[in-house]
Structures are given as C-alpha cells and as structure tokens.
C-alpha cells in the first residue's frame, strides 16, 4: 500500500519536518510504500523528497493514503483535495493573522488565508491536531468531532545525545554567579518577546543584576526585531540581552545546557516544542498560561498570567535560587517528558491507521 | 497570587506564595512596563480565536490564491501507440526551446500574484 505525505516545504532540524520523517520511517517499517512530497526541500533531503507535482499520477488511486501537513496555506492542498484515497489531515496550527498586522503584510495575508481555508478540508476522512488545543480549533472550523483526534509531534530528542556542544560558547555562557534566562523560537509578535524582555528587566534591575537573557531563533522580521532593540535600549539592557538569530545545532544544544531558566510569554502556540526541549535539558520552565502551553506542560513547569511582571520575576528568582523548588520542578518536567515519548506517539499513529481501516503494522 | 499558577501537587504552594509575598513587600514599585518601548509594541493585541470565521468573499479569495501560482503544462496525447513518443518529443522541445526563458518569467508572475 502506498502512503503519500505532503508538505509545502521540508528542512532539517525543524520539528514538523522531523515529525514527517519519523512518520515516514514508521510507515515504511509497517510495510507501506511511503513517500514525501514538497515544493521546497533542503538539499540534504532532496533524495528522500519528491516534487509535489509528482503526486498528480497517484490522485486516482482509491487505496492510497494521503497525509497533508497543514501549517500554512499552499496550493499543494489542491492535490490533497482531489485525492481519491484515504485522506488524513494533520493540523499544526496557523498563527492568527492579526498578530502580524502592522508588522508584516505577507505573513498576515498568508496566515489569514490559511485560517480561512481551514474549514474547507472538513470532508477529509480524519483530522488530527498536534494538541487538543489544535483539535478544538478543527472542531470550531466545522470538522466533525468524531473525525478528529490528537497526534503529538514525534520528538527526536535523542539526536541531542550525539550532538557535540559548542565549547567556546559554553565558556562564554557559563560564568560563575550569572543566571542565564533562555527563550527559543522565531522572533515574531505572537511570541511576545517584548514581555520576556520586560519580565527580565524586573528580574535584572530589581532582583539579580548578575543575569543574562538569550533570545535564540530566527529574527528576520526586521520591523519587530528593531522595535525590540529599541525596547532593550530604553530599558538599558544592551549588555544583558542577546539576540542570537538562527544558530547551529551545537550552539542550540549549548544554549539549553547553560540555561538556568526557560521563559516564554507567547500568546499563541499550537504545541510549543521548546517546552519539551527544556524538559529534556532539565531547565525549569516559566510560561504564559495561554493557548496550548498549559496542555503541553500538564502539571509541570510554572505558569503566569498577564500583567504580573513583579510576581513573575520573583517566581523566576525562586525557580533559579531555591534548590528544593527547582529540583521538584525539574523532576515533574521529566515525568511529563515521558508523556511525549516516541513509543507512545507511535501507538497513537497505529491507532490512527486503524481508525482509517488501514494496516497498522501490529 | 493570581499571576502565578502552580499545578504540581508536590510543590508546597502555600510556602512558595508566602515567599513571593515577602519578596514583593520588599520590592520597590516597577515602572509601567506594559507601556515601555516603542508604541508599535503596544499595539500587539491578542486576537480573538474566531478569525478563522469566513467572510463572504473568502472562497473567492482562496480560489484566487490557488490560481496565483502558475503551473507548467503537463503534455499529453490521445494518439494510439505513438502518444508517449509525441509527449516525449514535446517535453524535449519545450526543455530545449522555451523552458529556460519561460520558467523564470512564470516564477516572477507567481511571486507577484502571491
């Protein structure tokens, strides 16, 4: 039996791309003739990925499985719409367009269209979200509840085991007596990086001046990045706040290894992979109580609500300096990490195939 | 202590909240941080989750987006027996004569449409 996974773009090191590769590996293991299709593929993946136009020749096959990964609107969805076989729609969430209003017209338009079109896929055989938060958005977009489910992202955390750290960066970050805050992800308005900086200001200027904030992730949205730079300057934090931009895998690992606290103030997350990475690296998490964040954390980490900079900064201090509290938070995070173990996700994927009436490899 | 939420039952919430209250009592009042930075940062508001709702023109808009990216022609032929040969010849001819000129123009137009 053939299985076709479709995504507009696939790269290495990205959580969704890894997820697709993991699904592909499982499907092959279970006897499927599995293929991945994309318009853009990273050079190192070109031998594993077909051009999405090649899908045309398979659309009439009534027994094939078609899996569409939806995280942005792309015209390749029309192949999915036209496919005659079993159609599985996987929703990775799309940032609400209004977050980009006034910052980036292209992203605002693409996100708006993506969310507008969501309901038009509700005739698929099954629709899954990475989280229950995403699944509920599907139901809100008129997908039949009985035809929805949750498939968490396959997290290939074991890749970090073989990844060497960046020793030069580690020397720079690990300075005696310095508390390192970390936030990871695209530097975009929905992540509310300004709130992380303001929160860090309260901590650095009023509680612990020996502290640094590292903002790790792509910062190509120039208008927003400049506004954040102005904020950093106004709060006189130029020495303490560092934007890394995109980093190498070695640097990525090192930032986590040297972090004393992970902070996110994001307003919108469909899953939030950095929370899982923080759990893996034993970094206590302080996160905004918003969208899928509380669901991903379960009972782990500490949540904060809006407009409590002083309280949240003091909580950060306790998480960094109170050994007993810190140890318990890390222990609970490790417990939560097990919930996202690949074996468990694999079973959910098998159950999904079963729901579709397809062979599940068991 | 409405700002902080602790869900782990093994953490002593009462002790942590007391610790927080004691620390906050010692802390001087913060400036109005919510308004700090350029005005553009204050306009980021949390949108309602229902911007997935479809305005009347949305289906037309989606159709336009679908058509925005120009697609290369797939050659086909219904001629019996020699059909595949005709297709191959057309593909070769297109590759030699027009592809390198037309394809970049198609890409430019697709970018503009999007």
CSV table of C-alpha atoms in Angstrom, one decimal:
chain,number,residue,atom,x,y,z
A,1,UNK,CA,0.0,0.0,0.0
A,2,UNK,CA,1.2,3.5,-0.9
A,3,UNK,CA,1.3,6.4,1.6
A,4,UNK,CA,1.9,10.0,0.5
A,5,UNK,CA,2.8,12.8,2.9
A,6,UNK,CA,2.6,16.3,1.6
A,7,UNK,CA,4.1,19.5,3.0
A,8,UNK,CA,4.9,22.8,1.2
A,9,UNK,CA,8.5,22.8,2.5
A,10,UNK,CA,10.8,20.5,4.4
A,11,UNK,CA,14.1,21.3,6.0
A,12,UNK,CA,16.4,19.7,8.5
A,13,UNK,CA,16.3,20.5,12.2
A,14,UNK,CA,12.7,21.7,12.1
A,15,UNK,CA,10.2,20.0,14.5
A,16,UNK,CA,7.5,19.5,11.9
A,17,UNK,CA,10.0,18.3,9.2
A,18,UNK,CA,11.4,15.8,11.7
A,19,UNK,CA,7.8,14.7,12.6
A,20,UNK,CA,7.2,13.9,8.9
A,21,UNK,CA,10.4,12.0,8.5
A,22,UNK,CA,9.6,10.0,11.7
A,23,UNK,CA,6.1,9.2,10.3
A,24,UNK,CA,7.7,8.2,7.0
A,25,UNK,CA,10.1,5.8,8.8
A,26,UNK,CA,7.3,4.2,10.8
A,27,UNK,CA,5.1,3.7,7.7
A,28,UNK,CA,7.9,2.0,5.8
A,29,UNK,CA,8.6,-0.2,8.9
A,30,UNK,CA,4.9,-1.2,8.8
A,31,UNK,CA,5.1,-2.2,5.2
A,32,UNK,CA,3.9,0.9,3.4
A,33,UNK,CA,5.5,2.2,0.2
A,34,UNK,CA,5.8,5.6,1.8
A,35,UNK,CA,6.8,8.9,0.0
A,36,UNK,CA,7.2,12.5,1.0
A,37,UNK,CA,6.3,15.4,-1.4
A,38,UNK,CA,7.2,19.1,-1.1
A,39,UNK,CA,7.7,22.1,-3.2
A,40,UNK,CA,10.9,23.1,-1.4
A,41,UNK,CA,13.3,20.6,0.2
A,42,UNK,CA,16.6,21.2,1.9
A,43,UNK,CA,19.5,19.9,-0.3
A,44,UNK,CA,20.3,17.1,2.2
A,45,UNK,CA,16.7,15.8,2.0
A,46,UNK,CA,16.4,16.0,-1.8
A,47,UNK,CA,16.9,12.3,-2.3
A,48,UNK,CA,14.1,11.5,0.2
A,49,UNK,CA,11.6,14.0,-1.1
A,50,UNK,CA,9.6,14.1,-4.4
A,51,UNK,CA,8.4,17.2,-6.1
A,52,UNK,CA,4.8,17.8,-5.1
A,53,UNK,CA,3.8,17.8,-8.8
A,54,UNK,CA,4.6,14.1,-9.0
A,55,UNK,CA,1.5,13.5,-6.8
A,56,UNK,CA,-0.7,14.1,-9.8
A,57,UNK,CA,-0.1,10.5,-11.1
A,58,UNK,CA,-1.4,9.0,-7.8
A,59,UNK,CA,-4.5,11.0,-7.1
A,60,UNK,CA,-6.9,8.4,-8.6
A,61,UNK,CA,-5.6,5.5,-6.5
A,62,UNK,CA,-8.5,4.6,-4.2
A,63,UNK,CA,-6.5,2.6,-1.7
A,64,UNK,CA,-3.6,5.0,-1.2
A,65,UNK,CA,-3.2,7.0,2.0
A,66,UNK,CA,-2.7,10.8,1.6
A,67,UNK,CA,-1.5,12.8,4.6
A,68,UNK,CA,-1.5,16.6,4.4
A,69,UNK,CA,0.5,18.6,6.9
A,70,UNK,CA,-1.2,22.0,7.3
A,71,UNK,CA,0.7,24.8,8.9
A,72,UNK,CA,0.5,27.3,6.1
A,73,UNK,CA,-1.8,27.7,3.0
A,74,UNK,CA,-0.1,26.4,-0.1
A,75,UNK,CA,-1.6,25.4,-3.5
A,76,UNK,CA,-0.5,21.8,-3.0
A,77,UNK,CA,-3.6,21.4,-0.9
A,78,UNK,CA,-5.5,21.0,-4.1
A,79,UNK,CA,-3.8,17.7,-4.7
A,80,UNK,CA,-5.0,16.6,-1.3
A,81,UNK,CA,-8.5,17.8,-2.1
A,82,UNK,CA,-8.5,15.9,-5.3
A,83,UNK,CA,-7.1,12.6,-3.9
A,84,UNK,CA,-9.4,9.6,-4.2
A,85,UNK,CA,-7.8,7.5,-1.4
A,86,UNK,CA,-7.9,7.9,2.4
A,87,UNK,CA,-7.2,11.4,3.4
A,88,UNK,CA,-5.6,12.3,6.7
A,89,UNK,CA,-5.3,16.0,7.6
A,90,UNK,CA,-2.8,16.9,10.2
A,91,UNK,CA,-3.2,20.4,11.6
A,92,UNK,CA,0.0,22.1,13.0
A,93,UNK,CA,-1.8,25.3,13.7
A,94,UNK,CA,-1.5,28.7,12.0
A,95,UNK,CA,-0.7,31.9,13.8
A,96,UNK,CA,-3.8,34.2,13.9
A,97,UNK,CA,-3.2,36.8,11.2
A,98,UNK,CA,-3.8,39.8,13.5
A,99,UNK,CA,-0.5,39.2,15.3
A,100,UNK,CA,1.2,40.2,12.1
A,101,UNK,CA,-0.9,43.3,11.5
A,102,UNK,CA,1.3,46.3,11.2
A,103,UNK,CA,4.4,44.2,11.1
A,104,UNK,CA,4.4,42.0,8.0
A,105,UNK,CA,1.7,42.1,5.3
A,106,UNK,CA,2.8,39.0,3.6
A,107,UNK,CA,2.6,36.8,6.7
A,108,UNK,CA,-0.6,38.5,7.8
A,109,UNK,CA,-2.2,37.6,4.4
A,110,UNK,CA,-0.9,34.1,4.3
A,111,UNK,CA,-2.0,33.3,7.8
A,112,UNK,CA,-5.4,34.9,7.3
A,113,UNK,CA,-6.0,32.8,4.1
A,114,UNK,CA,-4.7,29.7,5.9
A,115,UNK,CA,-7.1,30.0,8.8
A,116,UNK,CA,-10.0,31.0,6.4
A,117,UNK,CA,-9.4,27.9,4.4
A,118,UNK,CA,-9.2,25.5,7.3
A,119,UNK,CA,-12.9,24.6,7.3
A,120,UNK,CA,-12.8,23.6,3.6
A,121,UNK,CA,-10.9,20.4,4.5
A,122,UNK,CA,-13.6,19.1,6.8
A,123,UNK,CA,-14.6,16.4,4.2
A,124,UNK,CA,-11.3,14.5,4.9
A,125,UNK,CA,-11.5,11.0,6.4
A,126,UNK,CA,-9.7,12.0,9.6
A,127,UNK,CA,-8.2,15.3,11.0
A,128,UNK,CA,-5.6,15.4,13.7
A,129,UNK,CA,-4.1,18.2,15.8
A,130,UNK,CA,-0.7,18.1,17.5
A,131,UNK,CA,-2.5,19.0,20.7
A,132,UNK,CA,-6.1,19.1,21.9
A,133,UNK,CA,-5.9,22.8,21.5
A,134,UNK,CA,-5.3,22.3,17.8
A,135,UNK,CA,-8.0,19.6,17.6
A,136,UNK,CA,-10.6,22.0,19.2
A,137,UNK,CA,-9.7,24.6,16.5
A,138,UNK,CA,-10.6,22.0,13.9
A,139,UNK,CA,-13.9,21.4,15.6
A,140,UNK,CA,-14.5,25.1,15.7
A,141,UNK,CA,-13.8,25.2,11.9
A,142,UNK,CA,-16.7,22.7,11.4
A,143,UNK,CA,-14.8,19.4,11.4
A,144,UNK,CA,-17.0,16.6,12.8
A,145,UNK,CA,-15.7,15.9,16.3
A,146,UNK,CA,-15.8,12.2,15.8
A,147,UNK,CA,-13.5,12.5,12.9
A,148,UNK,CA,-10.8,14.4,14.9
A,149,UNK,CA,-8.0,13.3,17.2
A,150,UNK,CA,-4.6,14.2,18.6
A,151,UNK,CA,-1.3,13.0,17.4
A,152,UNK,CA,1.6,14.7,19.3
A,153,UNK,CA,4.7,15.6,17.4
A,154,UNK,CA,7.4,12.9,17.2
A,155,UNK,CA,10.3,14.5,19.1
A,156,UNK,CA,13.7,13.2,18.1
A,157,UNK,CA,15.4,14.4,21.3
A,158,UNK,CA,17.9,11.5,21.1
A,159,UNK,CA,19.6,13.5,18.3
A,160,UNK,CA,21.0,15.7,21.1
A,161,UNK,CA,22.9,12.8,22.6
A,162,UNK,CA,25.2,12.5,19.6
A,163,UNK,CA,25.4,16.3,19.0
A,164,UNK,CA,28.6,17.8,20.4
A,165,UNK,CA,28.2,21.1,22.3
A,166,UNK,CA,29.9,24.4,21.3
A,167,UNK,CA,32.7,24.6,23.9
A,168,UNK,CA,33.6,28.2,23.1
A,169,UNK,CA,30.0,29.3,23.5
A,170,UNK,CA,29.7,27.3,26.7
A,171,UNK,CA,32.7,29.1,28.2
A,172,UNK,CA,31.1,32.4,27.3
A,173,UNK,CA,27.7,31.5,28.8
A,174,UNK,CA,28.9,29.6,31.9
A,175,UNK,CA,30.2,32.4,34.1
A,176,UNK,CA,30.3,31.9,37.8
A,177,UNK,CA,27.3,33.5,39.6
A,178,UNK,CA,25.5,34.5,36.4
A,179,UNK,CA,21.9,33.4,35.9
A,180,UNK,CA,21.0,32.6,32.3
A,181,UNK,CA,17.5,33.1,31.0
A,182,UNK,CA,16.6,31.5,27.7
A,183,UNK,CA,13.8,31.8,25.2
A,184,UNK,CA,13.7,29.9,21.9
A,185,UNK,CA,11.7,30.3,18.8
A,186,UNK,CA,11.0,32.6,15.9
A,187,UNK,CA,11.2,36.3,16.9
A,188,UNK,CA,7.7,37.2,15.8
A,189,UNK,CA,5.0,39.3,17.5
A,190,UNK,CA,2.8,36.3,18.6
A,191,UNK,CA,5.7,35.1,20.8
A,192,UNK,CA,5.5,38.4,22.8
A,193,UNK,CA,9.3,38.6,23.2
A,194,UNK,CA,8.8,42.2,24.5
A,195,UNK,CA,7.1,40.7,27.6
A,196,UNK,CA,10.0,38.3,28.1
A,197,UNK,CA,12.4,41.4,28.0
A,198,UNK,CA,10.1,43.4,30.4
A,199,UNK,CA,10.0,40.5,32.7
A,200,UNK,CA,13.7,40.1,32.6
A,201,UNK,CA,14.1,43.8,33.3
A,202,UNK,CA,12.1,43.4,36.5
A,203,UNK,CA,14.4,40.5,37.5
A,204,UNK,CA,17.7,42.0,36.4
A,205,UNK,CA,17.2,45.5,37.7
A,206,UNK,CA,15.3,44.7,41.0
A,207,UNK,CA,16.3,41.2,42.0
A,208,UNK,CA,19.5,39.9,40.4
A,209,UNK,CA,21.8,42.1,38.3
A,210,UNK,CA,24.1,39.1,37.6
A,211,UNK,CA,21.8,37.8,34.9
A,212,UNK,CA,21.5,37.5,31.1
A,213,UNK,CA,18.7,36.8,28.7
A,214,UNK,CA,19.4,34.9,25.5
A,215,UNK,CA,16.8,35.1,22.7
A,216,UNK,CA,17.5,32.2,20.3
A,217,UNK,CA,15.8,31.9,17.0
A,218,UNK,CA,15.3,33.3,13.6
A,219,UNK,CA,14.9,37.1,13.8
A,220,UNK,CA,14.2,38.0,10.1
A,221,UNK,CA,11.1,40.1,10.8
A,222,UNK,CA,13.1,43.3,10.7
A,223,UNK,CA,10.4,45.7,11.9
A,224,UNK,CA,9.6,43.7,15.0
A,225,UNK,CA,13.3,43.0,15.7
A,226,UNK,CA,14.1,46.7,15.5
A,227,UNK,CA,11.2,47.5,17.9
A,228,UNK,CA,12.6,45.0,20.4
A,229,UNK,CA,16.1,46.5,20.0
A,230,UNK,CA,14.6,49.9,20.9
A,231,UNK,CA,12.9,48.4,24.0
A,232,UNK,CA,16.2,46.8,25.1
A,233,UNK,CA,17.9,50.2,24.7
A,234,UNK,CA,15.1,52.1,26.6
A,235,UNK,CA,15.4,49.6,29.5
A,236,UNK,CA,19.2,49.8,29.4
A,237,UNK,CA,19.7,46.1,28.9
A,238,UNK,CA,22.0,46.2,25.9
A,239,UNK,CA,24.7,44.4,27.9
A,240,UNK,CA,22.4,41.8,29.4
A,241,UNK,CA,20.1,40.8,26.5
A,242,UNK,CA,21.5,39.0,23.4
A,243,UNK,CA,19.7,38.0,20.2
A,244,UNK,CA,21.5,35.0,18.7
A,245,UNK,CA,19.5,34.7,15.4
A,246,UNK,CA,19.5,31.2,13.9
A,247,UNK,CA,22.2,29.0,15.5
A,248,UNK,CA,24.0,25.8,14.6
A,249,UNK,CA,22.8,22.5,16.2
A,250,UNK,CA,25.9,22.6,18.5
A,251,UNK,CA,25.0,26.2,19.7
A,252,UNK,CA,21.4,25.3,20.1
A,253,UNK,CA,22.3,22.5,22.5
A,254,UNK,CA,24.7,24.6,24.3
A,255,UNK,CA,22.2,27.4,25.0
A,256,UNK,CA,19.9,24.8,26.6
A,257,UNK,CA,22.7,23.2,28.6
A,258,UNK,CA,23.8,26.6,30.0
A,259,UNK,CA,20.3,27.9,30.8
A,260,UNK,CA,19.1,28.3,34.4
A,261,UNK,CA,15.5,29.2,33.4
A,262,UNK,CA,13.4,28.9,30.2
A,263,UNK,CA,10.8,31.6,29.8
A,264,UNK,CA,8.1,32.1,27.2
A,265,UNK,CA,5.4,34.8,27.1
A,266,UNK,CA,4.0,33.5,23.9
A,267,UNK,CA,0.3,34.4,23.2
A,268,UNK,CA,-0.1,31.7,20.6
A,269,UNK,CA,1.3,28.1,20.5
A,270,UNK,CA,-0.3,25.1,18.9
A,271,UNK,CA,2.1,22.8,20.8
A,272,UNK,CA,5.4,24.6,21.8
A,273,UNK,CA,8.3,22.3,21.1
A,274,UNK,CA,10.8,24.4,23.2
A,275,UNK,CA,8.9,23.4,26.3
A,276,UNK,CA,9.7,19.7,25.6
A,277,UNK,CA,13.3,20.6,24.8
A,278,UNK,CA,13.6,22.4,28.1
A,279,UNK,CA,12.2,19.4,29.9
A,280,UNK,CA,14.8,17.2,28.2
A,281,UNK,CA,17.6,19.6,29.2
A,282,UNK,CA,16.4,19.9,32.8
A,283,UNK,CA,15.7,23.6,32.5
A,284,UNK,CA,12.8,24.9,34.7
A,285,UNK,CA,10.0,26.4,32.7
A,286,UNK,CA,8.2,29.7,33.4
A,287,UNK,CA,5.5,30.1,30.8
A,288,UNK,CA,2.5,32.2,30.0
A,289,UNK,CA,-0.8,30.5,30.6
A,290,UNK,CA,-2.0,30.7,27.0
A,291,UNK,CA,-3.3,28.5,24.2
A,292,UNK,CA,-1.7,25.1,24.1
A,293,UNK,CA,1.1,25.9,26.6
A,294,UNK,CA,-0.7,24.6,29.7
A,295,UNK,CA,-1.7,21.5,27.8
A,296,UNK,CA,1.8,20.7,26.8
A,297,UNK,CA,3.1,21.4,30.3
A,298,UNK,CA,0.5,19.3,32.0
A,299,UNK,CA,1.2,19.7,35.8
A,300,UNK,CA,4.8,20.6,35.1
A,301,UNK,CA,6.5,24.0,35.0
A,302,UNK,CA,5.1,27.2,36.4
A,303,UNK,CA,2.5,29.4,34.6
A,304,UNK,CA,2.0,33.1,34.8
A,305,UNK,CA,-0.9,35.3,33.7
A,306,UNK,CA,-0.8,38.7,32.1
A,307,UNK,CA,0.4,41.9,33.8
A,308,UNK,CA,2.2,40.5,36.7
A,309,UNK,CA,5.9,41.4,36.0
A,310,UNK,CA,6.9,41.7,39.6
A,311,UNK,CA,5.3,38.5,40.7
A,312,UNK,CA,6.6,36.5,37.7
A,313,UNK,CA,10.1,37.9,38.2
A,314,UNK,CA,10.1,36.9,41.8
A,315,UNK,CA,8.8,33.5,40.9
A,316,UNK,CA,11.7,33.2,38.4
A,317,UNK,CA,14.1,34.1,41.2
A,318,UNK,CA,12.7,31.3,43.4
A,319,UNK,CA,12.9,28.8,40.5
A,320,UNK,CA,16.6,29.7,40.0
A,321,UNK,CA,17.7,30.1,43.6
A,322,UNK,CA,15.6,27.7,45.7
A,323,UNK,CA,17.3,24.3,45.2
A,324,UNK,CA,14.4,22.3,46.6
A,325,UNK,CA,11.7,24.0,44.4
A,326,UNK,CA,14.0,23.8,41.4
A,327,UNK,CA,14.6,20.1,41.9
A,328,UNK,CA,10.9,19.3,42.2
A,329,UNK,CA,10.1,21.4,39.1
A,330,UNK,CA,12.7,19.5,37.1
A,331,UNK,CA,11.5,16.1,38.4
A,332,UNK,CA,7.9,16.9,37.4
A,333,UNK,CA,9.1,18.1,34.0
A,334,UNK,CA,11.0,14.8,33.5
A,335,UNK,CA,7.7,13.0,34.4
A,336,UNK,CA,5.9,15.0,31.8
A,337,UNK,CA,8.5,14.4,29.2
A,338,UNK,CA,7.7,10.6,29.3
A,339,UNK,CA,4.2,11.5,28.0
A,340,UNK,CA,5.7,12.6,24.7
A,341,UNK,CA,8.0,9.5,24.3
A,342,UNK,CA,8.2,8.3,20.7
A,343,UNK,CA,6.8,4.9,21.6
A,344,UNK,CA,3.6,6.5,22.8
A,345,UNK,CA,3.3,8.6,19.7
A,346,UNK,CA,3.9,5.6,17.6
A,347,UNK,CA,1.0,3.7,19.2
A,348,UNK,CA,-1.3,6.7,18.6
A,349,UNK,CA,-0.2,6.7,14.9
A,350,UNK,CA,-1.0,3.0,14.7
A,351,UNK,CA,-4.4,3.7,16.3
A,352,UNK,CA,-4.9,6.4,13.7
A,353,UNK,CA,-4.3,4.0,10.8
A,354,UNK,CA,-6.7,1.6,12.4
A,355,UNK,CA,-9.4,4.3,12.6
A,356,UNK,CA,-8.9,4.7,8.9
A,357,UNK,CA,-9.3,1.0,8.3
A,358,UNK,CA,-5.7,0.7,7.2
A,359,UNK,CA,-2.9,-1.8,8.2
A,360,UNK,CA,-1.2,-0.6,11.4
A,361,UNK,CA,1.8,-2.9,11.5
A,362,UNK,CA,0.7,-4.8,14.6
B,1,UNK,CA,-1.5,35.5,43.9
B,2,UNK,CA,-3.4,35.3,40.7
B,3,UNK,CA,-0.5,35.9,38.4
B,4,UNK,CA,1.2,32.6,39.2
B,5,UNK,CA,-0.3,29.1,38.7
B,6,UNK,CA,1.4,26.1,40.2
B,7,UNK,CA,-0.2,22.8,39.3
B,8,UNK,CA,2.3,20.3,40.7
B,9,UNK,CA,0.7,19.0,43.9
B,10,UNK,CA,4.2,18.1,45.2
B,11,UNK,CA,5.2,21.7,45.3
B,12,UNK,CA,4.3,23.5,48.6
B,13,UNK,CA,2.2,26.2,47.1
B,14,UNK,CA,1.5,27.9,50.5
B,15,UNK,CA,5.2,28.2,51.2
B,16,UNK,CA,6.0,29.4,47.7
B,17,UNK,CA,3.3,32.0,47.7
B,18,UNK,CA,4.4,33.2,51.2
B,19,UNK,CA,7.9,33.5,49.9
B,20,UNK,CA,6.6,35.5,46.9
B,21,UNK,CA,4.6,37.8,49.1
B,22,UNK,CA,7.5,38.5,51.4
B,23,UNK,CA,9.8,39.3,48.4
B,24,UNK,CA,7.2,41.5,46.8
B,25,UNK,CA,6.7,43.5,50.0
B,26,UNK,CA,10.5,44.4,49.8
B,27,UNK,CA,10.4,45.2,46.1
B,28,UNK,CA,10.1,48.9,45.0
B,29,UNK,CA,7.2,49.5,42.6
B,30,UNK,CA,8.1,48.8,39.0
B,31,UNK,CA,7.7,51.4,36.2
B,32,UNK,CA,4.8,50.9,33.8
B,33,UNK,CA,6.5,48.1,31.9
B,34,UNK,CA,3.5,47.3,29.7
B,35,UNK,CA,3.9,50.7,28.1
B,36,UNK,CA,7.7,50.6,27.7
B,37,UNK,CA,9.3,50.5,24.3
B,38,UNK,CA,8.1,51.9,21.0
B,39,UNK,CA,4.3,52.4,20.5
B,40,UNK,CA,4.3,49.7,17.9
B,41,UNK,CA,4.9,47.1,20.7
B,42,UNK,CA,1.8,48.2,22.5
B,43,UNK,CA,-0.4,47.5,19.5
B,44,UNK,CA,0.2,43.7,19.6
B,45,UNK,CA,-3.1,42.6,21.0
B,46,UNK,CA,-4.3,39.0,21.4
B,47,UNK,CA,-6.8,38.4,18.5
B,48,UNK,CA,-10.0,36.6,19.1
B,49,UNK,CA,-9.7,32.9,18.2
B,50,UNK,CA,-12.5,33.2,15.7
B,51,UNK,CA,-10.6,34.9,13.0
B,52,UNK,CA,-11.0,31.6,11.3
B,53,UNK,CA,-14.5,32.7,10.5
B,54,UNK,CA,-15.1,33.1,6.8
B,55,UNK,CA,-16.1,36.4,5.5
B,56,UNK,CA,-18.4,36.3,2.4
B,57,UNK,CA,-15.6,36.7,-0.1
B,58,UNK,CA,-13.3,34.1,1.4
B,59,UNK,CA,-14.0,31.3,-1.0
B,60,UNK,CA,-13.3,33.6,-3.9
B,61,UNK,CA,-10.1,34.7,-2.2
B,62,UNK,CA,-8.9,31.1,-1.7
B,63,UNK,CA,-9.7,30.3,-5.3
B,64,UNK,CA,-7.6,33.3,-6.4
B,65,UNK,CA,-4.7,32.2,-4.2
B,66,UNK,CA,-4.9,28.7,-5.7
B,67,UNK,CA,-4.6,30.2,-9.1
B,68,UNK,CA,-1.9,32.6,-8.2
B,69,UNK,CA,0.9,30.2,-8.8
B,70,UNK,CA,1.4,29.4,-12.4
B,71,UNK,CA,1.7,25.7,-13.2
B,72,UNK,CA,3.8,24.2,-16.0
B,73,UNK,CA,1.7,22.5,-18.7
B,74,UNK,CA,1.6,18.7,-18.5
B,75,UNK,CA,1.9,17.3,-22.0
B,76,UNK,CA,-0.4,14.6,-23.0
B,77,UNK,CA,-1.6,12.9,-26.2
B,78,UNK,CA,-4.5,10.6,-27.0
B,79,UNK,CA,-2.9,9.3,-30.1
B,80,UNK,CA,-2.7,5.5,-30.0
B,81,UNK,CA,0.7,3.8,-29.9
B,82,UNK,CA,2.8,6.9,-30.7
B,83,UNK,CA,1.2,9.0,-28.0
B,84,UNK,CA,4.0,8.6,-25.5
B,85,UNK,CA,6.5,9.4,-28.2
B,86,UNK,CA,4.7,12.7,-29.0
B,87,UNK,CA,4.7,13.6,-25.3
B,88,UNK,CA,8.4,12.9,-25.1
B,89,UNK,CA,9.1,15.0,-28.1
B,90,UNK,CA,7.0,17.9,-26.8
B,91,UNK,CA,8.8,17.7,-23.5
B,92,UNK,CA,12.2,17.7,-25.1
B,93,UNK,CA,11.3,20.5,-27.4
B,94,UNK,CA,10.0,22.6,-24.5
B,95,UNK,CA,13.1,21.8,-22.5
B,96,UNK,CA,15.3,23.0,-25.4
B,97,UNK,CA,13.4,25.9,-26.7
B,98,UNK,CA,11.3,27.7,-24.1
B,99,UNK,CA,11.8,26.3,-20.6
B,100,UNK,CA,14.9,28.4,-19.6
B,101,UNK,CA,13.2,31.5,-20.8
B,102,UNK,CA,9.6,31.0,-19.8
B,103,UNK,CA,10.1,29.4,-16.4
B,104,UNK,CA,11.8,32.4,-14.8
B,105,UNK,CA,9.0,34.6,-16.1
B,106,UNK,CA,6.4,32.3,-14.7
B,107,UNK,CA,8.1,32.5,-11.3
B,108,UNK,CA,8.2,36.3,-11.4
B,109,UNK,CA,4.5,36.3,-12.2
B,110,UNK,CA,3.7,33.8,-9.4
B,111,UNK,CA,5.6,35.9,-6.9
B,112,UNK,CA,3.7,39.0,-8.0
B,113,UNK,CA,0.4,37.2,-7.8
B,114,UNK,CA,1.1,35.9,-4.2
